[in-house]
Amino acid sequence: MVDVSVVMPCLNEEKTVGICVEKAIKVFKENNIDGEVIVVDNGSTDNSAEVAKKAGARVVSEERKGKGYAMQKGFSEVKGKYIIIVDSDNTSNLLEIPKFLSPLMNEGYDFVNGSRFKGQILPGAMPWLHQHVGNTFLTKIFNLFFHTNISDMTSGFFGFKIDILKKIELKTAGFDFESEIKAKIAKENLKIAEVPVNLSPREKWTKPKLNSFRDGWKHLRFMFLFAPNWLFLIPGVIFSVIGLFLIFSILFGSLKIFWIYNLIFIR
Ligand SMILES: Nc1nc2c(ncn2[C@@H]2O[C@H](COP(=O)(O)OP(=O)(O)O)[C@@H](O)[C@H]2O)c(=O)[nH]1
Ligand SMILES: [Mg+2]
């Protein structure tokens, strides 16, 4: 049986996907691991698929566009006991894969998240707005909603035991895949560890596929919908308390209904 499956989503990454595949195979050789590399292509218009195949990966393709759909396709193809997910743009260093394997194989963890915030983010690797606002905010919301203590929710470099896939069903199409898989794992009360990983800038002249606002919004939307207490119950309770307070103030206190009525005319 294959021990480790490395699954990489790939959309027009011909400059880097080959390097990533070679690094994964190098890790397998150096650590005596029976491993496979699966690259999930999604209609790349460049030579990504050929480059990945030549470097030694099994290339599968998914027709439905989006990183989430690509990952679902990859998961339906894996043969390994341990799964590592990593991008194919060579911003994460695949030589760091052994860091994930030790907690999964020897320390009883079910899921290991790679944290760029605990590692080193090289200059130019992450936009300032993502590093100090977007990712920090999304991770704080995630920890609050799902009772976790991770430091990098949007990281796309993580690993887990294959058995986890029997317990969760993945549905999201795009980059919200990361919030989906991590939230569903957190709800299963599985053992989660975190390891530091480094992040390098993208290769020159290659384009990121992520759109900060569109994809940030998708993460937020998923988290609220998957934690309906925070979408309905808690705001409902807050508005009820404010409503009751106003009603009692009008009935028994000094607040005059005319004053509230006059609020309508404030310009
Ligand atoms: N198969 C597939 N891969 C995708 C798609 N969108 C992004 N990717 C891959 O997902 C990884 C992360 O994308 P990237 O734009 O670098 O996002 P960021 O690293 O989160 O800023 C890269 O390896 C992309 O090639 C998609 O629609 N389909
Ligand atoms: Mg990237």
Coordinates of C-alpha atoms and ligand atoms in Angstrom, one line a residue:
M1 CA 0.0 0.0 0.0
V2 CA 1.1 3.5 -0.8
D3 CA 2.1 5.4 2.4
V4 CA 1.9 9.0 1.4
S5 CA -0.1 10.7 -1.4
V6 CA 0.9 14.3 -2.2
V7 CA -2.0 16.1 -3.9
M8 CA -1.4 19.3 -5.7
P9 CA -4.0 21.6 -7.4
C10 CA -2.7 23.1 -10.6
L11 CA -3.9 25.8 -12.9
N12 CA -1.4 27.2 -15.3
E13 CA 1.7 26.6 -13.2
E14 CA 4.1 25.2 -15.9
K15 CA 7.1 27.1 -14.5
T16 CA 6.8 25.6 -11.1
V17 CA 4.8 22.4 -11.0
G18 CA 7.7 20.3 -12.2
I19 CA 10.0 21.6 -9.4
C20 CA 7.3 20.7 -6.9
V21 CA 6.8 17.2 -8.2
E22 CA 10.6 16.6 -8.2
K23 CA 10.8 17.9 -4.6
A24 CA 8.1 15.5 -3.4
I25 CA 9.8 12.5 -5.1
K26 CA 13.1 13.6 -3.5
V27 CA 11.4 13.5 -0.1
F28 CA 10.0 10.0 -0.8
K29 CA 13.5 8.7 -1.8
E30 CA 15.4 10.3 1.1
N31 CA 12.9 9.0 3.7
N32 CA 12.3 5.6 2.2
I33 CA 8.6 6.4 1.6
D34 CA 6.4 4.6 -0.7
G35 CA 4.7 7.6 -2.2
E36 CA 2.7 9.0 -5.1
V37 CA 2.2 12.5 -6.4
I38 CA -1.1 13.5 -7.9
V39 CA -1.5 16.8 -9.8
V40 CA -5.1 17.9 -10.4
D41 CA -5.3 20.0 -13.5
N42 CA -8.3 22.1 -14.2
G43 CA -8.1 23.0 -17.8
S44 CA -4.7 24.6 -17.8
T45 CA -4.0 26.3 -21.1
D46 CA -0.2 26.1 -20.7
N47 CA 2.0 22.9 -20.5
S48 CA 1.4 22.2 -16.8
A49 CA 0.0 18.7 -17.4
E50 CA 2.9 17.6 -19.6
V51 CA 5.5 19.1 -17.3
A52 CA 4.0 17.4 -14.2
K53 CA 3.8 14.1 -15.9
K54 CA 7.4 14.3 -17.1
A55 CA 8.5 15.0 -13.6
G56 CA 6.9 11.9 -12.3
A57 CA 3.3 12.8 -11.2
R58 CA 0.1 11.2 -12.0
V59 CA -2.0 13.9 -13.6
V60 CA -5.8 13.8 -13.3
S61 CA -8.1 16.4 -14.6
E62 CA -11.3 17.9 -13.2
E63 CA -13.8 19.6 -15.5
R64 CA -15.6 21.7 -12.9
K65 CA -13.5 24.9 -12.4
G66 CA -12.1 25.7 -8.9
K67 CA -9.6 24.6 -6.3
G68 CA -12.3 22.9 -4.2
Y69 CA -13.6 20.7 -7.0
A70 CA -10.0 19.9 -8.0
M71 CA -9.3 18.7 -4.5
Q72 CA -12.4 16.6 -4.4
K73 CA -11.2 14.9 -7.6
G74 CA -7.7 14.4 -6.1
F75 CA -9.2 12.8 -3.0
S76 CA -11.2 10.3 -5.1
E77 CA -7.9 9.2 -6.6
V78 CA -5.5 8.9 -3.6
K79 CA -4.1 5.5 -2.5
G80 CA -2.0 6.6 0.4
K81 CA -2.6 6.3 4.2
Y82 CA -1.4 9.9 4.7
I83 CA -2.4 12.8 2.5
I84 CA -0.4 16.0 2.0
I85 CA -2.0 18.9 0.2
V86 CA 0.3 21.6 -1.2
D87 CA 0.1 24.2 -4.0
S88 CA 2.0 23.8 -7.2
D89 CA 3.3 27.3 -7.4
N90 CA 6.5 26.5 -5.4
T91 CA 5.7 29.1 -2.8
S92 CA 5.6 26.4 -0.2
N93 CA 8.7 24.2 0.1
L94 CA 7.8 20.6 -0.5
L95 CA 11.1 19.5 1.2
E96 CA 9.2 20.4 4.4
I97 CA 6.8 17.5 4.0
P98 CA 8.5 15.3 6.6
K99 CA 7.5 17.8 9.3
F100 CA 3.9 16.8 8.6
L101 CA 4.5 13.1 8.6
S102 CA 6.0 12.7 12.0
P103 CA 2.9 14.0 14.0
L104 CA 0.6 12.0 11.7
M105 CA 2.6 8.7 11.8
N106 CA 4.1 8.8 15.3
E107 CA 2.2 11.2 17.5
G108 CA -1.4 10.3 17.0
Y109 CA -2.5 13.5 15.2
D110 CA -5.3 13.3 12.6
F111 CA -4.6 16.6 10.9
V112 CA -1.5 18.8 10.7
N113 CA -1.8 22.4 9.5
G114 CA 1.2 24.2 8.0
S115 CA 1.5 27.7 9.6
R116 CA 3.2 30.4 7.6
F117 CA 2.8 32.7 10.5
K118 CA 4.9 30.4 12.8
G119 CA 7.4 30.0 10.0
Q120 CA 9.1 32.6 7.8
I121 CA 7.2 34.7 5.3
L122 CA 9.9 35.9 2.9
P123 CA 9.6 39.5 1.6
G124 CA 7.1 39.8 -1.2
A125 CA 5.6 36.4 -0.5
M126 CA 2.3 37.6 1.0
P127 CA 0.6 41.0 0.4
W128 CA 0.6 43.2 3.5
L129 CA -3.2 43.3 3.5
H130 CA -3.4 39.5 3.6
Q131 CA -0.7 39.1 6.2
H132 CA -1.9 41.8 8.7
V133 CA -5.6 42.1 8.0
G134 CA -7.3 39.4 5.9
N135 CA -5.7 36.1 7.0
T136 CA -5.4 37.3 10.6
F137 CA -9.1 38.3 10.8
L138 CA -10.3 35.0 9.1
T139 CA -8.2 32.9 11.4
K140 CA -9.5 34.7 14.5
I141 CA -13.1 34.2 13.3
F142 CA -12.3 30.5 12.6
N143 CA -10.9 29.9 16.0
L144 CA -13.9 31.6 17.7
F145 CA -16.5 29.8 15.7
F146 CA -14.9 26.3 15.7
H147 CA -13.1 26.3 19.1
T148 CA -9.7 25.7 17.6
N149 CA -6.3 27.3 18.3
I150 CA -4.6 27.4 14.9
S151 CA -2.6 30.3 13.6
D152 CA -3.1 30.1 9.8
M153 CA -6.5 29.1 8.7
T154 CA -6.0 29.9 5.0
S155 CA -2.8 27.9 4.6
G156 CA -3.0 25.5 1.7
F157 CA -0.1 23.3 3.0
F158 CA -1.5 20.6 5.3
G159 CA -1.7 16.9 5.9
F160 CA -4.1 14.4 7.3
K161 CA -4.9 10.7 7.8
I162 CA -7.0 9.2 4.9
D163 CA -9.6 7.9 7.4
I164 CA -10.8 11.5 7.9
L165 CA -12.3 11.6 4.4
K166 CA -14.8 8.9 5.5
K167 CA -16.1 11.2 8.2
I168 CA -16.5 14.4 6.2
E169 CA -18.1 15.4 2.9
L170 CA -16.6 18.2 0.9
K171 CA -18.7 20.4 -1.3
T172 CA -17.2 23.9 -1.9
A173 CA -15.9 24.8 -5.3
G174 CA -13.2 27.3 -4.8
F175 CA -10.6 28.6 -2.3
D176 CA -13.2 28.3 0.5
F177 CA -12.2 24.6 0.4
E178 CA -9.6 25.4 3.1
S179 CA -12.2 26.8 5.5
E180 CA -14.5 23.9 4.7
I181 CA -12.1 21.0 5.3
K182 CA -10.7 22.6 8.5
A183 CA -14.1 23.5 9.9
K184 CA -15.4 20.0 9.3
I185 CA -12.4 18.4 10.9
A186 CA -12.7 20.7 13.9
K187 CA -16.4 19.7 14.3
E188 CA -15.3 16.0 14.4
N189 CA -13.1 16.8 17.4
L190 CA -10.1 15.3 15.7
K191 CA -6.6 15.8 17.0
I192 CA -5.0 18.9 15.3
A193 CA -1.4 19.9 15.3
E194 CA 0.4 22.8 13.6
V195 CA 4.0 23.0 12.2
P196 CA 5.8 26.1 11.0
V197 CA 6.3 26.3 7.2
N198 CA 8.1 28.9 5.1
L199 CA 6.5 30.9 2.3
S200 CA 8.4 32.2 -0.7
P201 CA 7.2 34.7 -3.4
R202 CA 5.7 33.5 -6.6
E203 CA 7.9 33.0 -9.6
K204 CA 8.2 36.2 -11.6
W205 CA 5.6 36.7 -14.3
T206 CA 3.3 34.1 -12.9
K207 CA -0.2 35.1 -11.8
P208 CA -1.9 34.2 -8.5
K209 CA -5.4 32.7 -9.1
L210 CA -6.7 34.0 -5.7
N211 CA -8.8 37.2 -5.7
S212 CA -8.4 38.8 -2.2
F213 CA -12.0 40.1 -1.8
R214 CA -14.0 37.5 -3.7
D215 CA -12.2 34.6 -2.0
G216 CA -12.0 36.3 1.4
W217 CA -15.7 36.8 1.2
K218 CA -16.2 33.1 0.3
H219 CA -14.3 32.0 3.4
L220 CA -16.3 34.3 5.6
R221 CA -19.6 33.2 4.0
F222 CA -18.7 29.5 4.5
M223 CA -17.7 30.1 8.2
F224 CA -21.0 31.9 9.0
L225 CA -23.2 29.3 7.2
F226 CA -21.4 26.5 8.9
A227 CA -21.7 28.1 12.3
P228 CA -25.3 29.1 12.2
N229 CA -25.3 30.1 15.9
W230 CA -23.1 33.0 15.0
L231 CA -25.3 33.9 12.0
F232 CA -28.7 33.6 13.6
L233 CA -28.8 32.8 17.3
I234 CA -26.2 35.3 18.7
P235 CA -27.4 38.3 16.6
G236 CA -31.0 37.2 17.3
V237 CA -30.3 37.3 21.1
I238 CA -28.5 40.6 20.9
F239 CA -31.3 42.3 19.0
S240 CA -34.0 40.8 21.3
V241 CA -32.2 42.2 24.3
I242 CA -31.9 45.6 22.7
G243 CA -35.6 45.4 21.7
L244 CA -36.7 44.4 25.2
F245 CA -34.6 47.1 26.8
L246 CA -36.2 49.7 24.6
I247 CA -39.7 48.4 25.2
F248 CA -39.2 48.5 29.0
S249 CA -37.6 51.9 28.8
I250 CA -40.6 53.3 27.0
L251 CA -43.1 51.5 29.4
F252 CA -41.5 52.2 32.7
G253 CA -38.5 54.5 32.2
S254 CA -37.8 58.0 31.0
L255 CA -37.5 57.2 27.3
K256 CA -40.4 58.7 25.4
I257 CA -41.8 57.0 22.4
F258 CA -41.8 60.5 20.7
W259 CA -38.0 60.5 21.0
I260 CA -37.7 57.2 19.1
Y261 CA -40.3 58.4 16.6
N262 CA -38.2 61.6 16.1
L263 CA -35.2 59.4 15.2
I264 CA -36.8 58.8 11.8
F265 CA -36.5 62.4 11.0
I266 CA -32.9 62.9 11.9
R267 CA -30.8 63.8 8.9
Ligands
LIG1 N1 -6.8 22.7 -10.3 C1 -7.0 23.9 -10.0 N2 -6.0 24.5 -9.3 C2 -6.2 25.8 -8.9 C3 -7.3 26.5 -9.2 N3 -7.2 27.8 -8.7 C4 -6.0 27.8 -8.1 N4 -5.3 26.6 -8.2 C5 -4.0 26.2 -7.7 O1 -4.1 26.4 -6.3 C6 -2.9 26.9 -5.8 C7 -3.1 28.2 -5.0 O2 -3.4 29.2 -5.9 P1 -2.8 30.7 -5.7 O3 -3.4 31.5 -6.8 O4 -1.3 30.6 -5.7 O5 -3.4 31.1 -4.3 P2 -2.7 31.6 -3.0 O6 -1.4 30.9 -2.9 O7 -3.7 31.2 -1.9 O8 -2.5 33.1 -3.2 C8 -1.9 27.0 -7.0 O9 -1.1 25.8 -7.1 C9 -2.9 27.1 -8.2 O10 -2.3 26.6 -9.4 C10 -8.3 25.9 -9.9 O11 -9.4 26.5 -10.3 N5 -8.1 24.6 -10.3
MG2 MG 0.2 30.6 -4.1

